[in-house]
């Protein structure tokens, strides 16, 4: 049985899924797992498609001190115990820079280009690339495919793509990229199945998780996003501030005498819901807290989502539907209620009963702007892209041979 391994590597965890290639158009999830607590309390856990546990094993911190070590442990288990040898491996890579408008088969040139994007995504990119290098060193014969969070947004117009800065900087790559593209691409495809007429219209998708952003789609294509040059922009997130006056950064550098490294750490790890509440970056903890600062953080989160919804609706020239997705968007009725009430001026009318049970449609039948909850699946999207690249590579390699035979 042919399988594809999907790797989604972060700073403290490496998530993975194994998909069976049923045919060249159909993929079926076999195994879903992760190595978390990297460097502190590492643990390998995996379950089958029916959620039955396959492994739950703890390790010493020294055994799994980084993402490469985590991938090696997971890979050894997949090969020796699960007896799986994937035909290809797909990776989530946050930043593709200006060069990549779709997935890419990884070689030395691609890897070098992605290294140059590290300053644009310092929290994510090094962790995304570490397992790629580890696998190349151990099993160089296995094709690996990079799937980019930025690629879906390369359909933006020049107006949406630019900052008001000298053109020479834009030419160097200082531009608005947008992120969470793999999630938006999957949700857009699902919406086309759920509500095809709506999907051909003007839609805002809110990817609300520890990292959060929103995307405006016209006929399924990204036309604007709340994130820009880096994953710091736009909505407030778990530990990131979102939209911020650049003067604040200058203040931290000049008046607070913070180093560039300290400012980077501050912006990526100490702001957002965590900074506002002083309690936690976890929405579940904030919802359970009676501290007024927790409620303020959640109100601020919803307020900024509503403000950016107005911006995106302006980019679209109106709005036909609003979609919630990702961890918070899919699982927090309280956050959805906060947001929906602030969107009533656009015509949204939430159904509290449907919202409470995470229904697919959470608006009333008479609403002018339907509200949807559509679970995302970035890993399946990566697997699809990986299979597509693999098929293309195989087809390209066969073409000369077939032409020669025809000429003979």
Short mmCIF file of C-alpha atoms in Angstrom, two decimals:
data_model
loop_
_atom_site.label_atom_id
_atom_site.label_comp_id
_atom_site.label_asym_id
_atom_site.label_seq_id
_atom_site.Cartn_x
_atom_site.Cartn_y
_atom_site.Cartn_z
CA UNK A 1 0.00 0.00 0.00
CA UNK A 2 1.40 3.38 -1.02
CA UNK A 3 1.38 6.01 1.73
CA UNK A 4 2.21 9.70 2.08
CA UNK A 5 3.59 11.14 5.31
CA UNK A 6 2.65 14.71 6.21
CA UNK A 7 4.79 16.67 8.68
CA UNK A 8 3.73 19.89 10.41
CA UNK A 9 6.65 20.96 12.61
CA UNK A 10 6.50 23.68 15.24
CA UNK A 11 8.80 24.97 17.97
CA UNK A 12 7.70 22.50 20.67
CA UNK A 13 5.92 19.80 18.68
CA UNK A 14 6.01 17.86 15.43
CA UNK A 15 2.60 16.76 14.20
CA UNK A 16 2.32 14.06 11.56
CA UNK A 17 -0.28 12.13 9.61
CA UNK A 18 -0.03 9.13 7.33
CA UNK A 19 -2.40 8.89 4.37
CA UNK A 20 -3.07 5.82 2.25
CA UNK A 21 -3.17 6.52 -1.47
CA UNK A 22 -6.43 4.77 -2.35
CA UNK A 23 -6.14 5.93 -5.95
CA UNK A 24 -4.52 8.93 -7.61
CA UNK A 25 -7.38 11.18 -6.47
CA UNK A 26 -8.35 9.69 -3.11
CA UNK A 27 -6.45 9.77 0.18
CA UNK A 28 -7.46 8.11 3.43
CA UNK A 29 -5.97 8.94 6.83
CA UNK A 30 -4.37 5.92 8.52
CA UNK A 31 -2.43 7.42 11.42
CA UNK A 32 -2.45 10.75 13.21
CA UNK A 33 0.18 11.57 15.79
CA UNK A 34 2.60 14.04 17.26
CA UNK A 35 5.73 14.41 19.30
CA UNK A 36 5.16 17.23 21.79
CA UNK A 37 7.05 18.65 24.74
CA UNK A 38 10.26 18.76 22.69
CA UNK A 39 13.23 19.63 24.90
CA UNK A 40 11.20 19.51 28.11
CA UNK A 41 8.89 16.51 28.42
CA UNK A 42 8.92 14.76 25.05
CA UNK A 43 6.06 12.39 24.30
CA UNK A 44 5.22 10.42 21.17
CA UNK A 45 1.55 9.74 20.68
CA UNK A 46 -0.30 8.32 17.71
CA UNK A 47 -3.73 6.91 16.96
CA UNK A 48 -5.39 5.14 14.08
CA UNK A 49 -8.14 6.53 11.87
CA UNK A 50 -10.71 5.19 14.36
CA UNK A 51 -8.86 7.12 17.15
CA UNK A 52 -7.68 3.89 18.77
CA UNK A 53 -4.29 4.51 20.47
CA UNK A 54 -1.23 3.04 18.75
CA UNK A 55 1.53 4.45 20.95
CA UNK A 56 1.91 6.76 23.96
CA UNK A 57 5.54 6.89 25.06
CA UNK A 58 7.48 9.43 27.12
CA UNK A 59 11.17 10.21 26.57
CA UNK A 60 13.93 12.00 28.45
CA UNK A 61 14.41 15.62 27.42
CA UNK A 62 17.93 14.80 26.21
CA UNK A 63 16.58 12.17 23.82
CA UNK A 64 14.37 14.61 21.91
CA UNK A 65 15.89 18.04 22.17
CA UNK A 66 14.80 19.46 18.80
CA UNK A 67 12.51 18.95 15.83
CA UNK A 68 15.03 16.86 13.91
CA UNK A 69 15.33 14.41 16.80
CA UNK A 70 11.54 14.30 17.14
CA UNK A 71 11.17 13.45 13.46
CA UNK A 72 13.79 10.72 13.75
CA UNK A 73 11.95 9.10 16.68
CA UNK A 74 8.59 9.33 14.91
CA UNK A 75 10.10 8.06 11.66
CA UNK A 76 11.72 5.09 13.36
CA UNK A 77 8.41 4.13 14.94
CA UNK A 78 6.54 4.51 11.65
CA UNK A 79 9.08 2.36 9.83
CA UNK A 80 9.90 -0.33 12.42
CA UNK A 81 6.62 -0.71 14.29
CA UNK A 82 3.91 0.60 12.00
CA UNK A 83 5.89 -0.84 9.06
CA UNK A 84 5.22 2.11 6.80
CA UNK A 85 7.58 3.35 4.10
CA UNK A 86 6.05 6.47 2.54
CA UNK A 87 6.45 7.11 -1.17
CA UNK A 88 6.75 10.84 -0.42
CA UNK A 89 6.70 13.29 2.48
CA UNK A 90 4.84 16.60 2.47
CA UNK A 91 5.78 19.45 4.80
CA UNK A 92 4.00 22.57 5.91
CA UNK A 93 6.39 25.48 5.34
CA UNK A 94 5.06 28.80 6.57
CA UNK A 95 6.91 31.16 4.24
CA UNK A 96 7.59 30.63 0.54
CA UNK A 97 8.65 34.20 -0.10
CA UNK A 98 7.95 35.78 -3.51
CA UNK A 99 9.30 32.78 -5.45
CA UNK A 100 6.69 30.08 -4.83
CA UNK A 101 3.07 30.23 -5.92
CA UNK A 102 2.46 26.52 -5.31
CA UNK A 103 4.04 23.44 -3.72
CA UNK A 104 7.62 22.59 -4.67
CA UNK A 105 9.70 19.42 -4.81
CA UNK A 106 12.55 20.04 -2.39
CA UNK A 107 16.11 20.12 -3.70
CA UNK A 108 19.22 22.11 -2.73
CA UNK A 109 18.02 25.23 -4.54
CA UNK A 110 14.56 25.19 -2.95
CA UNK A 111 16.04 24.63 0.50
CA UNK A 112 18.47 27.51 0.01
CA UNK A 113 15.61 29.81 -1.04
CA UNK A 114 13.59 28.82 2.01
CA UNK A 115 16.55 29.52 4.29
CA UNK A 116 16.45 33.10 3.06
CA UNK A 117 12.86 33.37 4.32
CA UNK A 118 13.85 32.61 7.94
CA UNK A 119 13.99 36.33 8.92
CA UNK A 120 10.42 36.66 7.63
CA UNK A 121 9.10 33.88 9.89
CA UNK A 122 11.67 33.35 12.66
CA UNK A 123 9.23 31.54 14.93
CA UNK A 124 8.17 29.00 12.30
CA UNK A 125 10.55 28.64 9.37
CA UNK A 126 13.57 27.07 11.15
CA UNK A 127 11.31 24.48 12.76
CA UNK A 128 9.63 23.72 9.41
CA UNK A 129 12.99 23.15 7.72
CA UNK A 130 14.67 21.08 10.46
CA UNK A 131 12.74 17.83 9.76
CA UNK A 132 13.30 18.28 6.02
CA UNK A 133 17.05 18.31 6.55
CA UNK A 134 16.92 15.40 8.98
CA UNK A 135 14.98 13.26 6.49
CA UNK A 136 17.25 14.24 3.58
CA UNK A 137 20.29 13.18 5.60
CA UNK A 138 18.76 9.86 6.62
CA UNK A 139 16.71 8.95 3.53
CA UNK A 140 17.74 11.15 0.58
CA UNK A 141 15.89 8.93 -1.90
CA UNK A 142 12.43 9.84 -0.53
CA UNK A 143 10.83 12.80 -2.39
CA UNK A 144 9.90 15.67 -0.10
CA UNK A 145 7.47 18.43 -0.99
CA UNK A 146 7.21 21.88 0.58
CA UNK A 147 3.65 23.25 0.83
CA UNK A 148 3.51 26.95 1.65
CA UNK A 149 1.11 28.95 3.81
CA UNK A 150 1.81 31.96 1.61
CA UNK A 151 1.10 30.37 -1.79
CA UNK A 152 -2.71 30.64 -1.71
CA UNK A 153 -2.44 34.42 -1.42
CA UNK A 154 -0.26 34.95 -4.48
CA UNK A 155 -3.47 35.78 -6.37
CA UNK A 156 -3.58 39.19 -4.66
CA UNK A 157 -3.59 42.28 -6.85
CA UNK A 158 -0.64 44.69 -6.89
CA UNK A 159 -2.69 47.07 -4.75
CA UNK A 160 -3.22 44.43 -2.06
CA UNK A 161 0.35 43.18 -2.34
CA UNK A 162 2.14 46.49 -1.73
CA UNK A 163 3.15 48.62 1.21
CA UNK A 164 3.56 52.38 0.80
CA UNK A 165 7.35 52.09 0.73
CA UNK A 166 9.94 52.58 -2.05
CA UNK A 167 9.56 50.08 -4.89
CA UNK A 168 13.12 48.79 -4.44
CA UNK A 169 12.09 47.21 -1.13
CA UNK A 170 9.06 45.56 -2.73
CA UNK A 171 11.40 44.14 -5.37
CA UNK A 172 13.52 42.69 -2.55
CA UNK A 173 10.46 40.87 -1.19
CA UNK A 174 9.13 43.35 1.37
CA UNK A 175 5.47 42.92 0.55
CA UNK A 176 2.19 41.62 1.95
CA UNK A 177 2.17 37.83 1.73
CA UNK A 178 -0.65 36.52 3.92
CA UNK A 179 -0.51 33.21 5.78
CA UNK A 180 -2.66 30.20 6.80
CA UNK A 181 -3.11 29.62 3.08
CA UNK A 182 -3.27 25.83 3.35
CA UNK A 183 -6.18 26.18 5.76
CA UNK A 184 -7.98 28.70 3.54
CA UNK A 185 -7.45 26.55 0.47
CA UNK A 186 -8.99 23.53 2.18
CA UNK A 187 -11.94 25.46 3.64
CA UNK A 188 -12.64 27.13 0.30
CA UNK A 189 -12.80 23.69 -1.35
CA UNK A 190 -15.13 22.38 1.38
CA UNK A 191 -17.39 25.41 1.12
CA UNK A 192 -17.70 24.76 -2.61
CA UNK A 193 -19.11 21.33 -1.70
CA UNK A 194 -21.32 22.56 1.16
CA UNK A 195 -22.70 25.72 -0.46
CA UNK A 196 -21.50 26.05 -4.06
CA UNK A 197 -23.47 29.22 -4.82
CA UNK A 198 -22.10 30.92 -1.70
CA UNK A 199 -18.55 29.77 -2.49
CA UNK A 200 -18.72 31.58 -5.84
CA UNK A 201 -19.51 34.82 -4.08
CA UNK A 202 -17.81 37.11 -1.56
CA UNK A 203 -16.69 35.21 1.53
CA UNK A 204 -14.61 35.99 4.61
CA UNK A 205 -12.93 33.06 6.34
CA UNK A 206 -11.69 33.57 9.90
CA UNK A 207 -8.91 31.15 10.84
CA UNK A 208 -8.99 31.54 14.62
CA UNK A 209 -6.41 29.57 16.55
CA UNK A 210 -3.26 30.27 18.52
CA UNK A 211 -2.24 31.96 15.29
CA UNK A 212 -5.17 33.89 13.83
CA UNK A 213 -5.92 35.64 10.56
CA UNK A 214 -8.75 36.33 8.14
CA UNK A 215 -8.98 36.06 4.38
CA UNK A 216 -11.31 37.66 1.83
CA UNK A 217 -12.21 35.35 -1.07
CA UNK A 218 -13.95 36.22 -4.31
CA UNK A 219 -15.12 33.11 -6.19
CA UNK A 220 -12.79 30.99 -4.06
CA UNK A 221 -9.65 33.09 -4.72
CA UNK A 222 -7.81 35.07 -2.06
CA UNK A 223 -8.00 38.81 -2.72
CA UNK A 224 -6.96 40.18 0.69
CA UNK A 225 -5.68 38.93 4.05
CA UNK A 226 -5.17 40.43 7.49
CA UNK A 227 -1.58 39.12 7.69
CA UNK A 228 1.16 40.81 5.72
CA UNK A 229 4.96 40.64 5.55
CA UNK A 230 5.18 38.36 8.60
CA UNK A 231 2.83 36.35 10.78
CA UNK A 232 2.76 39.20 13.33
CA UNK A 233 0.24 41.38 11.49
CA UNK A 234 -3.53 41.58 11.59
CA UNK A 235 -5.56 40.00 14.38
CA UNK A 236 -4.32 39.64 17.96
CA UNK A 237 -3.26 36.05 18.56
CA UNK A 238 -2.31 33.80 21.44
CA UNK A 239 1.04 35.49 22.04
CA UNK A 240 1.37 37.89 19.07
CA UNK A 241 -0.07 41.44 19.03
CA UNK A 242 -1.45 41.62 15.53
CA UNK A 243 -1.77 45.08 13.94
CA UNK A 244 0.66 47.42 15.67
CA UNK A 245 1.86 50.96 15.00
CA UNK A 246 5.51 50.63 13.89
CA UNK A 247 6.19 53.50 16.27
CA UNK A 248 5.68 51.05 19.14
CA UNK A 249 8.66 49.04 17.88
CA UNK A 250 10.73 52.23 17.63
CA UNK A 251 9.72 53.11 21.19
CA UNK A 252 10.85 49.71 22.47
CA UNK A 253 14.18 50.06 20.67
CA UNK A 254 14.91 53.71 21.46
CA UNK A 255 13.23 54.40 24.78
CA UNK A 256 13.19 50.99 26.44
CA UNK A 257 16.65 50.18 25.02
CA UNK A 258 15.56 46.69 23.98
CA UNK A 259 17.71 44.79 21.51
CA UNK A 260 16.26 43.64 18.20
CA UNK A 261 16.32 40.06 19.51
CA UNK A 262 14.47 41.10 22.67
CA UNK A 263 11.83 42.97 20.65
CA UNK A 264 11.36 39.93 18.41
CA UNK A 265 10.90 37.67 21.43
CA UNK A 266 8.49 40.17 22.98
CA UNK A 267 6.33 40.45 19.86
CA UNK A 268 6.19 36.73 19.15
CA UNK A 269 5.87 35.36 22.68
CA UNK A 270 4.62 37.95 25.20
CA UNK A 271 1.78 39.84 23.54
CA UNK A 272 -1.65 38.97 22.21
CA UNK A 273 -4.18 37.33 24.52
CA UNK A 274 -1.38 36.40 26.90
CA UNK A 275 -0.17 39.96 27.19
CA UNK A 276 -3.65 41.49 27.42
CA UNK A 277 -4.92 39.11 30.07
CA UNK A 278 -1.73 38.52 32.03
CA UNK A 279 -3.17 35.02 32.52
CA UNK A 280 -2.90 32.79 29.49
CA UNK A 281 -2.86 32.59 25.71
CA UNK A 282 -5.38 29.71 25.86
CA UNK A 283 -8.94 30.82 25.11
CA UNK A 284 -10.33 27.93 27.16
CA UNK A 285 -8.56 29.20 30.27
CA UNK A 286 -9.67 32.77 29.61
CA UNK A 287 -13.30 31.69 29.17
CA UNK A 288 -13.15 29.79 32.47
CA UNK A 289 -11.55 32.70 34.36
CA UNK A 290 -13.52 35.25 36.37
CA UNK A 291 -10.70 37.78 36.15
CA UNK A 292 -11.93 40.94 34.33
CA UNK A 293 -8.71 41.03 32.32
CA UNK A 294 -9.58 37.64 30.80
CA UNK A 295 -12.96 38.95 29.63
CA UNK A 296 -11.28 42.10 28.30
CA UNK A 297 -8.81 40.03 26.26
CA UNK A 298 -11.66 38.05 24.68
CA UNK A 299 -13.68 41.21 23.99
CA UNK A 300 -10.62 42.78 22.37
CA UNK A 301 -10.10 39.67 20.23
CA UNK A 302 -13.69 39.78 18.97
CA UNK A 303 -13.58 43.56 18.45
CA UNK A 304 -10.49 43.33 16.24
CA UNK A 305 -12.02 40.46 14.25
CA UNK A 306 -15.08 42.60 13.60
CA UNK A 307 -12.98 45.63 12.59
CA UNK A 308 -10.98 43.53 10.11
CA UNK A 309 -14.22 42.01 8.79
CA UNK A 310 -15.23 45.53 7.76
CA UNK A 311 -11.89 46.02 6.02
CA UNK A 312 -12.19 42.74 4.14
CA UNK A 313 -15.83 43.37 3.22
CA UNK A 314 -14.69 46.67 1.69
CA UNK A 315 -12.05 44.83 -0.35
CA UNK A 316 -14.78 42.48 -1.61
CA UNK A 317 -17.37 45.18 -2.24
CA UNK A 318 -19.85 43.42 0.03
CA UNK A 319 -20.25 40.12 1.84
CA UNK A 320 -22.19 36.93 1.08
CA UNK A 321 -20.98 34.67 3.92
CA UNK A 322 -18.67 34.50 6.95
CA UNK A 323 -16.89 31.25 7.88
CA UNK A 324 -15.27 30.27 11.19
CA UNK A 325 -12.48 27.67 11.21
CA UNK A 326 -9.42 26.41 13.18
CA UNK A 327 -9.24 25.53 16.88
CA UNK A 328 -11.07 28.53 18.36
CA UNK A 329 -13.30 29.13 15.37
CA UNK A 330 -14.49 25.51 15.32
CA UNK A 331 -14.80 24.92 19.06
CA UNK A 332 -15.66 28.14 20.89
CA UNK A 333 -19.34 29.12 20.71
CA UNK A 334 -18.59 32.01 23.08
CA UNK A 335 -16.04 33.60 20.77
CA UNK A 336 -18.26 33.05 17.73
CA UNK A 337 -21.17 34.70 19.57
CA UNK A 338 -19.05 37.71 20.49
CA UNK A 339 -17.93 38.12 16.88
CA UNK A 340 -21.33 37.50 15.30
CA UNK A 341 -23.04 40.13 17.43
CA UNK A 342 -20.48 42.68 16.22
CA UNK A 343 -21.18 41.66 12.62
CA UNK A 344 -24.92 42.32 12.84
CA UNK A 345 -24.46 45.61 10.93
CA UNK A 346 -23.31 43.52 7.95
CA UNK A 347 -26.50 41.47 8.14
CA UNK A 348 -25.30 38.50 10.22
CA UNK A 349 -27.94 37.00 12.52
CA UNK A 350 -26.62 34.15 14.67
CA UNK A 351 -28.78 31.25 15.89
CA UNK A 352 -27.71 30.66 19.53
CA UNK A 353 -28.94 27.06 19.59
CA UNK A 354 -27.07 26.07 16.43
CA UNK A 355 -23.99 27.94 17.61
CA UNK A 356 -24.01 26.12 20.96
CA UNK A 357 -23.65 22.71 19.28
CA UNK A 358 -21.05 23.80 16.69
CA UNK A 359 -23.48 23.25 13.82
CA UNK A 360 -22.27 23.71 10.26
CA UNK A 361 -24.65 26.65 9.76
CA UNK A 362 -24.98 28.82 12.88
CA UNK A 363 -27.11 31.66 11.47
CA UNK A 364 -30.88 31.97 11.30
CA UNK A 365 -32.61 31.13 8.00
CA UNK A 366 -33.54 34.80 7.49
CA UNK A 367 -29.97 36.10 7.86
CA UNK A 368 -28.56 38.33 5.12
CA UNK A 369 -25.05 36.95 5.72
CA UNK A 370 -24.95 33.21 6.51
CA UNK A 371 -22.50 32.10 9.20
CA UNK A 372 -20.70 28.78 8.75
CA UNK A 373 -18.41 26.60 10.86
CA UNK A 374 -16.14 24.57 8.56
CA UNK A 375 -13.38 22.46 10.17
CA UNK A 376 -10.06 22.83 8.45
CA UNK A 377 -7.62 20.05 7.51
CA UNK A 378 -4.24 21.47 6.53
CA UNK A 379 -2.62 18.03 6.63
CA UNK A 380 -5.01 16.60 4.04
CA UNK A 381 -4.35 19.64 1.85
CA UNK A 382 -0.61 19.01 2.13
CA UNK A 383 -1.09 15.34 1.25
CA UNK A 384 -3.09 16.30 -1.84
CA UNK A 385 -0.40 18.72 -2.98
CA UNK A 386 2.31 16.14 -2.34
CA UNK A 387 0.51 13.52 -4.41
CA UNK A 388 -0.01 16.06 -7.19
CA UNK A 389 3.70 16.95 -7.30
CA UNK A 390 4.63 13.27 -7.20
CA UNK A 391 2.32 12.49 -10.12
CA UNK A 392 3.68 15.44 -12.09
CA UNK A 393 7.27 14.40 -11.43
CA UNK A 394 6.53 10.83 -12.49
CA UNK A 395 4.71 12.03 -15.62
CA UNK A 396 7.56 14.38 -16.56
CA UNK A 397 10.15 11.64 -16.13
CA UNK A 398 8.18 9.30 -18.40
CA UNK A 399 7.49 11.79 -21.19
CA UNK A 400 10.90 11.61 -22.96
CA UNK A 401 10.86 7.82 -22.99
CA UNK A 402 7.37 7.76 -24.47
CA UNK A 403 8.38 10.32 -27.11
CA UNK A 404 11.43 8.27 -28.08
CA UNK A 405 9.32 5.16 -28.48
CA UNK A 406 6.90 7.07 -30.69
CA UNK A 407 9.73 8.40 -32.85
CA UNK A 408 11.12 4.93 -33.34
#
